[in-house]
Coordinates of C-alpha atoms in Angstrom, one line a residue:
Chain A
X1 CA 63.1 115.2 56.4
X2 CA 61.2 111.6 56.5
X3 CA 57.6 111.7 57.9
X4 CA 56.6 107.8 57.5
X5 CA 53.2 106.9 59.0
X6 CA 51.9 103.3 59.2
X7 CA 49.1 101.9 61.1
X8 CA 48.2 97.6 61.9
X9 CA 45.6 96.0 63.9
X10 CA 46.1 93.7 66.9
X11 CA 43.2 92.1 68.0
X12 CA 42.0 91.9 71.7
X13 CA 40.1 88.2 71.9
X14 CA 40.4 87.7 75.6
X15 CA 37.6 88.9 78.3
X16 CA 40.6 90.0 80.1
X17 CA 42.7 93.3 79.5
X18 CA 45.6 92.1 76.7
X19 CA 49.2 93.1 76.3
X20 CA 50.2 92.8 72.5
X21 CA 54.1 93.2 71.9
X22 CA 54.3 95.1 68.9
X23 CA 57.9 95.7 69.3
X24 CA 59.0 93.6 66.0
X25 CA 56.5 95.4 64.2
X26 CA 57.6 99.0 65.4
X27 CA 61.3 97.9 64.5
X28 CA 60.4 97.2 61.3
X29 CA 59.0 100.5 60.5
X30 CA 61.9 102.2 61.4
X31 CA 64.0 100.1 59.6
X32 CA 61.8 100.3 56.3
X33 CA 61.2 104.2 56.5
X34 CA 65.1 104.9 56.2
X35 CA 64.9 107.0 59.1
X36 CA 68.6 107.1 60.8
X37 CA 68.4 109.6 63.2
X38 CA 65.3 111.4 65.0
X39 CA 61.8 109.7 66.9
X40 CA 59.2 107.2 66.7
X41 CA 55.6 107.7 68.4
X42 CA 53.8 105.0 69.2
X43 CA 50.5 106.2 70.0
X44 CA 46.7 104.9 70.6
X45 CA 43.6 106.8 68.9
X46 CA 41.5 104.4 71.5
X47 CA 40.9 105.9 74.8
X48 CA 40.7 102.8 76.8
X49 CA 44.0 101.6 75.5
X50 CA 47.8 102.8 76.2
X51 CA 51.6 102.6 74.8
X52 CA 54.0 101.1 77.3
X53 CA 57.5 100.2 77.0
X54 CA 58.8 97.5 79.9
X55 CA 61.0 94.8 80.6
X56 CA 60.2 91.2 79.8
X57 CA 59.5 89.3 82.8
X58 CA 59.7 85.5 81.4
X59 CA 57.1 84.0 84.0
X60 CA 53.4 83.6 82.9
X61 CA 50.4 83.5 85.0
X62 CA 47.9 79.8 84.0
X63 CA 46.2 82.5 81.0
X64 CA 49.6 83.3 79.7
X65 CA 50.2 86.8 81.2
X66 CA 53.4 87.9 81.8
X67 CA 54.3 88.3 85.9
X68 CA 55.0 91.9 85.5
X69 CA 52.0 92.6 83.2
X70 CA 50.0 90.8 85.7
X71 CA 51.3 92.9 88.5
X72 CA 50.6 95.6 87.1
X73 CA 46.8 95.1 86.9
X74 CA 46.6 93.8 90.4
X75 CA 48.0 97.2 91.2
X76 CA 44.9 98.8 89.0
X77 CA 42.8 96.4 90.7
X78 CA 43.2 98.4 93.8
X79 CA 42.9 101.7 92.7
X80 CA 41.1 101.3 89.7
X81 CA 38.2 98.2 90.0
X82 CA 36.8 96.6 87.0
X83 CA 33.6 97.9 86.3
X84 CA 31.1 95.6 86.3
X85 CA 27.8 97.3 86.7
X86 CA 26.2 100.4 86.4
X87 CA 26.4 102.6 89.1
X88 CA 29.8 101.8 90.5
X89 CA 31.5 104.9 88.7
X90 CA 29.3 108.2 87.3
X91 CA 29.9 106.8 83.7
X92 CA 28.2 105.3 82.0
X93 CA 25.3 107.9 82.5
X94 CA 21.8 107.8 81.0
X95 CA 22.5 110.1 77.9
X96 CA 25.7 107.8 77.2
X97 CA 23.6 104.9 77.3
X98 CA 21.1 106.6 74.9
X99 CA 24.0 107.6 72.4
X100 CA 25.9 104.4 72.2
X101 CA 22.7 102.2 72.2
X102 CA 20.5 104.4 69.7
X103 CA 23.3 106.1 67.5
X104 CA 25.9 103.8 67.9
X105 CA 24.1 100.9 67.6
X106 CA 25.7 99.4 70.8
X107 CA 25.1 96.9 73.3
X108 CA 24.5 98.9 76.8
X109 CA 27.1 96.5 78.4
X110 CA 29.8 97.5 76.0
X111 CA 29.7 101.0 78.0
X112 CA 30.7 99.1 81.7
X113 CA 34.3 100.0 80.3
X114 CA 34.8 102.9 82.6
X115 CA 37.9 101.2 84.3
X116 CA 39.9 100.8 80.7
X117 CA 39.4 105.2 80.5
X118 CA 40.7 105.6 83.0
X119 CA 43.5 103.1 83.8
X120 CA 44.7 104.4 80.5
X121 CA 44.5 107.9 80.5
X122 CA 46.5 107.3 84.0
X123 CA 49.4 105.5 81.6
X124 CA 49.1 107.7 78.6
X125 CA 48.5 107.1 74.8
X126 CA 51.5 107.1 73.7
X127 CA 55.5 106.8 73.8
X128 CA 58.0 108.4 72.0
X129 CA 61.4 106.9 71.2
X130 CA 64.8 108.4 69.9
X131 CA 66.1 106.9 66.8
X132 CA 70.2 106.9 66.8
X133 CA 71.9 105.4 64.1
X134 CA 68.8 103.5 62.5
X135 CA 67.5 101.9 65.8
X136 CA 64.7 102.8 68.7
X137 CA 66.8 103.3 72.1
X138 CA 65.1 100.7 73.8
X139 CA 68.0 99.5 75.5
X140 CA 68.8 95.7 76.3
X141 CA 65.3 94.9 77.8
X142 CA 62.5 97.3 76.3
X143 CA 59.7 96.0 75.0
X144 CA 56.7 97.8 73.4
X145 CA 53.0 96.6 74.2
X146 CA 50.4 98.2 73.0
X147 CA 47.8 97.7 76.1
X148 CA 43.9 97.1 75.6
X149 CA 42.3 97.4 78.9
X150 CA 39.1 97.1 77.5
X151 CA 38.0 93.6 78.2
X152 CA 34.4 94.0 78.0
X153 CA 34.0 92.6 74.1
X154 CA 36.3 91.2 71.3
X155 CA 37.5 93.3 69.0
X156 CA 40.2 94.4 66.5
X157 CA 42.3 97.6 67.4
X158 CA 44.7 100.0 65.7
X159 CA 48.0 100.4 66.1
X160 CA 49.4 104.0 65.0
X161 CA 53.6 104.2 64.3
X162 CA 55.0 107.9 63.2
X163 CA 58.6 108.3 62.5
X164 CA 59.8 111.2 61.9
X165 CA 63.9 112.2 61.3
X166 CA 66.5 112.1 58.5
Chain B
X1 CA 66.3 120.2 60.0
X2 CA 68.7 119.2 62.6
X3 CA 68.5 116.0 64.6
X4 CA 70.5 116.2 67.4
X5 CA 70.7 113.0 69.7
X6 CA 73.2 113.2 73.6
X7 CA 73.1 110.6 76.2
X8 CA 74.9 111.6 79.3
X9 CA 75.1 109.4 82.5
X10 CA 74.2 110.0 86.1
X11 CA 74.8 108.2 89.1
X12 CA 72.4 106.5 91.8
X13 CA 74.2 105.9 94.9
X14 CA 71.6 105.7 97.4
X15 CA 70.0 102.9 98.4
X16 CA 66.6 104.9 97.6
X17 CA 64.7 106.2 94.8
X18 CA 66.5 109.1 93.4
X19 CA 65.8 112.2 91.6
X20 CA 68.3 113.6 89.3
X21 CA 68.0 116.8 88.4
X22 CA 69.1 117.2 84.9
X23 CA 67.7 120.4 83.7
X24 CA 71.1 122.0 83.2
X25 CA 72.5 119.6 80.8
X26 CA 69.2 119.4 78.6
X27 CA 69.4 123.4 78.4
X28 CA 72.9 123.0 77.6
X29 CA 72.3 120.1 74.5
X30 CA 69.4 122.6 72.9
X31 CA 71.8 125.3 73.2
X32 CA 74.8 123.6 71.1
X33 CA 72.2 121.8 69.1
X34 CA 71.5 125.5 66.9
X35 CA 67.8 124.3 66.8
X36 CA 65.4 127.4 67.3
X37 CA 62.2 125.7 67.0
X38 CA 60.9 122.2 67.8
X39 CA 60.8 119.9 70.5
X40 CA 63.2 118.2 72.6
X41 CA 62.5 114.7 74.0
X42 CA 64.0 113.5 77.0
X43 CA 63.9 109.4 77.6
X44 CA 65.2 106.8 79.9
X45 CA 65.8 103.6 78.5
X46 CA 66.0 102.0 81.5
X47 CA 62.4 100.2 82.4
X48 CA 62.6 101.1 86.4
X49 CA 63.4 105.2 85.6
X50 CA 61.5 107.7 83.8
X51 CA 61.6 111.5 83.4
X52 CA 59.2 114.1 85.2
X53 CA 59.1 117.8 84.9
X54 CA 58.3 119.3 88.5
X55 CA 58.6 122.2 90.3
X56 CA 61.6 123.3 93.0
X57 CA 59.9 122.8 96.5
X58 CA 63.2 124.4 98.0
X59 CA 62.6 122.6 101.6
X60 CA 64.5 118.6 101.8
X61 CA 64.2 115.8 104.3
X62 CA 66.6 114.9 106.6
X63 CA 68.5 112.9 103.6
X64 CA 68.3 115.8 101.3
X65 CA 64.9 114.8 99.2
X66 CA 63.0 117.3 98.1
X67 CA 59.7 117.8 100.1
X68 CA 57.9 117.5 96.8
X69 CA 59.4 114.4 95.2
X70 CA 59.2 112.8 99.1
X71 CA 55.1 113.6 99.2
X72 CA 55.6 111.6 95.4
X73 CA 57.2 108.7 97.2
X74 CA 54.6 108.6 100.0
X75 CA 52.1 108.4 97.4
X76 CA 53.6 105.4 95.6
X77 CA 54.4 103.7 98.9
X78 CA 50.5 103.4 99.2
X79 CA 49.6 102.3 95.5
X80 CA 52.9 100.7 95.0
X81 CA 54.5 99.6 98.3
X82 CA 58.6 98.7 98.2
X83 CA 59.3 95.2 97.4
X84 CA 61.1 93.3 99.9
X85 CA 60.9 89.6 99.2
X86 CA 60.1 87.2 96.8
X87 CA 56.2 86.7 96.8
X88 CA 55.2 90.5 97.6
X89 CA 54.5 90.8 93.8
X90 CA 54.6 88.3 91.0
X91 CA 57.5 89.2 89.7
X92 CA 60.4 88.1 89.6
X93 CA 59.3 84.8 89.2
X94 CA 61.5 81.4 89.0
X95 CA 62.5 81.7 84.7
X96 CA 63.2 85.1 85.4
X97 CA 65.0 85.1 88.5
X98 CA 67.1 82.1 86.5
X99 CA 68.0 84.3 83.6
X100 CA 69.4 86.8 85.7
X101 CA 71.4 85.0 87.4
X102 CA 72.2 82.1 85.2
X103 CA 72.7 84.4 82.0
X104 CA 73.4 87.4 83.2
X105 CA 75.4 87.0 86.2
X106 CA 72.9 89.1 88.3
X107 CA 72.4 88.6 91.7
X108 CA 69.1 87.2 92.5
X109 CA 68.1 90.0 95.0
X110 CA 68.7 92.7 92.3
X111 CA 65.4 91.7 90.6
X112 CA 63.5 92.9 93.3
X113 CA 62.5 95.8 91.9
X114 CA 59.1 95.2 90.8
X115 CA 58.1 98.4 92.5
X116 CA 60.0 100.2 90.0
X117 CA 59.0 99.0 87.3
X118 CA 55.8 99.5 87.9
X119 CA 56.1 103.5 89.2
X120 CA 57.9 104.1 86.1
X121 CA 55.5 102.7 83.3
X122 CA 53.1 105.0 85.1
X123 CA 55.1 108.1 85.0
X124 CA 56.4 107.1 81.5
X125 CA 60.0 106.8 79.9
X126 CA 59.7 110.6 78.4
X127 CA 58.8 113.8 78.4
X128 CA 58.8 115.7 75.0
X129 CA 58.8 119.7 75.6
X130 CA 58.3 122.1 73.0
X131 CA 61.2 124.7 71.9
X132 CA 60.5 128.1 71.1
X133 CA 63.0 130.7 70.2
X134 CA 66.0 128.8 71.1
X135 CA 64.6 127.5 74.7
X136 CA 63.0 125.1 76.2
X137 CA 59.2 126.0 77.4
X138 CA 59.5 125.3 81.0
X139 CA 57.9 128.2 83.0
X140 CA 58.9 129.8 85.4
X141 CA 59.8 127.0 87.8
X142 CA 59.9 124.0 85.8
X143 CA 62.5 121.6 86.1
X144 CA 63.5 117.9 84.3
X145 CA 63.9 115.1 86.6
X146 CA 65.4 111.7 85.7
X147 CA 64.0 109.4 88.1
X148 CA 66.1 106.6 89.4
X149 CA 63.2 104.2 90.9
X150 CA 65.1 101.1 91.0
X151 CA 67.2 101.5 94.9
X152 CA 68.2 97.7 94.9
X153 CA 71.8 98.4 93.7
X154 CA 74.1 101.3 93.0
X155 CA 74.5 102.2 89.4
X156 CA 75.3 104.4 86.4
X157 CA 72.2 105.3 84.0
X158 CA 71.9 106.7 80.4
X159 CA 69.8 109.7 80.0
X160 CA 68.7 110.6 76.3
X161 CA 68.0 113.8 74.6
X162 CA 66.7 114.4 71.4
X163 CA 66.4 117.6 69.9
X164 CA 64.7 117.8 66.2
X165 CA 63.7 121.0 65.0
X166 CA 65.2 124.1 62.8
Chain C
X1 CA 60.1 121.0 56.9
X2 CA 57.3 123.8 59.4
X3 CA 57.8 124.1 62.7
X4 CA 54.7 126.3 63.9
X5 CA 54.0 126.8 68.0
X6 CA 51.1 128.6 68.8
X7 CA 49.9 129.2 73.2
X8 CA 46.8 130.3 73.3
X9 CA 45.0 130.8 77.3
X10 CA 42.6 129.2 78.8
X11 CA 40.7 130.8 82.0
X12 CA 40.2 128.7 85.1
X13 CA 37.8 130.4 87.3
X14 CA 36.1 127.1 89.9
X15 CA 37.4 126.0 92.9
X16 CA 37.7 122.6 91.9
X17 CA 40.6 121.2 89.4
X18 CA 38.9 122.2 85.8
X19 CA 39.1 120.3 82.0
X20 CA 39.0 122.3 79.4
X21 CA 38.2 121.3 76.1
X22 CA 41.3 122.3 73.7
X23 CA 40.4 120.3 70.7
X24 CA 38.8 122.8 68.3
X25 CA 41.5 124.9 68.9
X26 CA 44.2 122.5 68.0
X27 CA 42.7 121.4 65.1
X28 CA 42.5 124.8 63.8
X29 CA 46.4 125.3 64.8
X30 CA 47.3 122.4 62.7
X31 CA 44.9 123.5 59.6
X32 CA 46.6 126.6 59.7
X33 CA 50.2 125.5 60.2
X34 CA 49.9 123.5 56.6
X35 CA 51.4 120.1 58.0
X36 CA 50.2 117.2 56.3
X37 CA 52.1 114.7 57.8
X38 CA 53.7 115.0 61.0
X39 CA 53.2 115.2 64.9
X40 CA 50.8 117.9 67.2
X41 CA 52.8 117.9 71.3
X42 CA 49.8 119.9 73.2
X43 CA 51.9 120.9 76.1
X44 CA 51.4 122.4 79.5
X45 CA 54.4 124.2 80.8
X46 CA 52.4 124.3 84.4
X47 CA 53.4 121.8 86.7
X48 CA 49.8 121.4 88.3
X49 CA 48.4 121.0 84.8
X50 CA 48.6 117.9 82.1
X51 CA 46.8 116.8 79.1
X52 CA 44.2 114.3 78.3
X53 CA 43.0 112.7 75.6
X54 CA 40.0 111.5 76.4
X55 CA 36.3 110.2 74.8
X56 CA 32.9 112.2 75.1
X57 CA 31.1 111.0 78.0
X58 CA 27.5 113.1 77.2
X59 CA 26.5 113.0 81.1
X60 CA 28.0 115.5 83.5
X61 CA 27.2 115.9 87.6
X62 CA 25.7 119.1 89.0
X63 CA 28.5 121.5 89.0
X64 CA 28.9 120.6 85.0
X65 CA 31.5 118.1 84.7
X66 CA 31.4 115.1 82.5
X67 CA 30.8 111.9 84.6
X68 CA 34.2 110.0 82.9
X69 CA 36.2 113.3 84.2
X70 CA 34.4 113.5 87.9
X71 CA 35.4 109.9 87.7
X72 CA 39.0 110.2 87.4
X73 CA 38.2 113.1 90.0
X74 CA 37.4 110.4 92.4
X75 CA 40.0 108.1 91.7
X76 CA 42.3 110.6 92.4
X77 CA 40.5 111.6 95.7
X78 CA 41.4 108.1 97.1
X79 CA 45.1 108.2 96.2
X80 CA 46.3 111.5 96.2
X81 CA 43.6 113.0 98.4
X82 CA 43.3 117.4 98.0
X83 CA 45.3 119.7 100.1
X84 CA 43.0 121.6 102.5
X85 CA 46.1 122.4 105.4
X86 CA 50.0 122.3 105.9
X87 CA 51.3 119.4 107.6
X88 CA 48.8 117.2 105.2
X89 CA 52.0 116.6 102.5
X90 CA 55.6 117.3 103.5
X91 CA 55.4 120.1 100.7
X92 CA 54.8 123.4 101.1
X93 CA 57.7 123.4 103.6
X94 CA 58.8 126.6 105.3
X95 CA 61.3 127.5 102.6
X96 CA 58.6 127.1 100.1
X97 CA 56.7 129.6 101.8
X98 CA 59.2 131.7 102.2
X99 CA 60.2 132.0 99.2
X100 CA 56.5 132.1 97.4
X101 CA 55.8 135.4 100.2
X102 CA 58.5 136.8 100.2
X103 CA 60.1 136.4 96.8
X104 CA 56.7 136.1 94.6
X105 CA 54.4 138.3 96.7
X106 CA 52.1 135.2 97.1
X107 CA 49.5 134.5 99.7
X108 CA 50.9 131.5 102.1
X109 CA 47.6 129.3 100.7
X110 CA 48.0 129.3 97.5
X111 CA 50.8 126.9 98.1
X112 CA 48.1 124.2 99.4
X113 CA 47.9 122.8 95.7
X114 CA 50.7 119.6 96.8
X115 CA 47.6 117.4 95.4
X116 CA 47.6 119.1 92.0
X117 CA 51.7 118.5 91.4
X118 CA 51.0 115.1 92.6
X119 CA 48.0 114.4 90.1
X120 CA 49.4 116.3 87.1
X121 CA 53.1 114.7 87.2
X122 CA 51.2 111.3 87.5
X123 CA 49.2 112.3 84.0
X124 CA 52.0 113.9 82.4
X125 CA 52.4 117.2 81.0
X126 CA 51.9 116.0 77.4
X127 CA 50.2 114.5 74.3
X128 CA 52.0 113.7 71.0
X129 CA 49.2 112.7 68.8
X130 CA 50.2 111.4 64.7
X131 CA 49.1 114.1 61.7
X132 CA 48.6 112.0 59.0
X133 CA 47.1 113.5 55.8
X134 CA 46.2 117.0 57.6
X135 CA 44.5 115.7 60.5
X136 CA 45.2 114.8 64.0
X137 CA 44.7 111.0 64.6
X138 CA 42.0 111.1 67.0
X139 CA 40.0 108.9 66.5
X140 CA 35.7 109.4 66.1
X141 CA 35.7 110.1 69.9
X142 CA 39.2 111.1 71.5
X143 CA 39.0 114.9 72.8
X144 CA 41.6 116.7 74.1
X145 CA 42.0 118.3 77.5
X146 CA 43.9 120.8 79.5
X147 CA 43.2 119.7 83.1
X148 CA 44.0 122.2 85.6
X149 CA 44.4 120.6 89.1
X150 CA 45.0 123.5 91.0
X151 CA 41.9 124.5 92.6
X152 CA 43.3 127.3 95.4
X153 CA 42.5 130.5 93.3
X154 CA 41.3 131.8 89.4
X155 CA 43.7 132.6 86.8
X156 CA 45.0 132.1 83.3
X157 CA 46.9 129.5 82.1
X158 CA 48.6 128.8 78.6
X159 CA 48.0 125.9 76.5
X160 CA 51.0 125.4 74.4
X161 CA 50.7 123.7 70.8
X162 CA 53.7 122.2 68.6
X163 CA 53.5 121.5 65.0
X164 CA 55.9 119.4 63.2
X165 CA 56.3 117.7 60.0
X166 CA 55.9 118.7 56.1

């Protein structure tokens, strides 16, 4: 049995919620770990970001996000606003606000990121993909994009990859 | 270990979301896999389906849907209404929509499906269930769904199981 | 390769859908399973109940719950609203009940929980999370949850926990 772990950053630049493809990367790790038959989970420690696995769309919006990307957060625009100041969900709370500006060193409006929680507990953290013969069933189309929905600062982000198999 | 990959195929023949009910055949692939202990993962490759454990709500509509996975429908028809034209959501766009057709010999009307896509990334492409003694740990009442949300076209449609355990 | 599954219960006693906090006790399954390198599936075999992973939100509302979870409370309120009659979802049906009274010795009300099947298949009934050198990748803030939606009557439930790996 193979257990091959490997983590990389992608890093979110935009005041916008990002989409990074890290399909290429993800193929690479199976390829590199030897693993010919078994999973790969591709998984977020960040609980304002997800693991998605869709179909590219071609189209890009004037910022260079992909149609069905973008449709996707006009659909979260509807059930899930962007927060944008205290008070419009519960969190961020007083006692929040104390521990992220006095422990954590924060800026108070890094914590208006109540939106990204939950937008991506709603999509999950991760995904987890059969390996046959060497290669993730993705199928024709798949693509793997590790989602920030965060868009509240700049910032780097990790990327975990476990394969597991023989 | 064992690894023990099977992709079976199921039909959707309705011009509506469907639900396929493949409990059966996943019990069947642990059983001749020999694995006692580990986890089974069941996938959909396919960007517009995804898999859902739910229980039997025994009553159907009128065209034999499960009360349960209708009041599932209903819901998405209010976050994620059927697409119907060209416009209603981004996608498909003018590259994609030329791909399709122009490369893939797709009819143009086959890309509506936005709605699809879109249900499914939120429900996710898998559901990975724990194996204990042999069996799948699904309760009582639980049962695997591979859900067809893509009703622009009739089609066959690849369901993976992976089973990796000892 | 170890293949350890341990369920341990948790005890929902509100009338209002519950979190509880699993994490201690899935960190201590995984010390004392020996895996070093692997996966962790926390798994609910309920089909009104999912898991969360989810960051420490400090604050919580009257009744005790943590302003980031009442938040997603909320959300949920708007788009899969809670079950207080029949008629309000397709599901319960007359079948259903017949079969929950009848068959299972249930009271008919019990089966008014059409919001939680809703919620929890829209969540997912699972986390995969990376081990990597004896630890769950978590993250400084990720917690895990067992949410149980069902909020029409107190009872038990079982939180189930795969290890895999070497």
């Amino acid at each position: 049995m193979t257990v091959c772990h490997k983590a990389f950053k992608v890093s979110s630049d935009k005041h916008k919620p990002m989409f990074h493809d890290v399909t290429d990367q993800v193929k690479e790790i199976i390829a590199n770990s030897g693993v010919r038959n078994g999973t790969v989970t591709v998984y977020s420690q960040h609980t304002t970001c997800s693991i998605m696995i869709q179909e590219e769309s071609h189209d890009t919006t004037y910022d260079g996000t992909k149609f069905l990307l973008q449709d996707l957060l006009d659909m979260f625009h509807n059930i899930i606003p962007q927060c944008s100041r205290e008070g419009q969900y519960l969190h961020p709370g007083p006692e929040h606000i104390k521990h992220a500006v006095g422990n954590l060193g924060e800026e108070a409006v890094w914590s208006l990121n109540t939106d990204a929680h939950l937008r991506s507990c709603l999509m999950g953290r991760s995904e987890t993909i059969p390996i046959v013969d060497g290669k993730a069933e993705l199928g024709e189309f798949g693509q793997i994009y590790f989602i920030d929905f965060d868009s509240v600062r700049k910032r780097d982000r990790v990327v975990h990859v476990q394969v597991m198999g023989e």
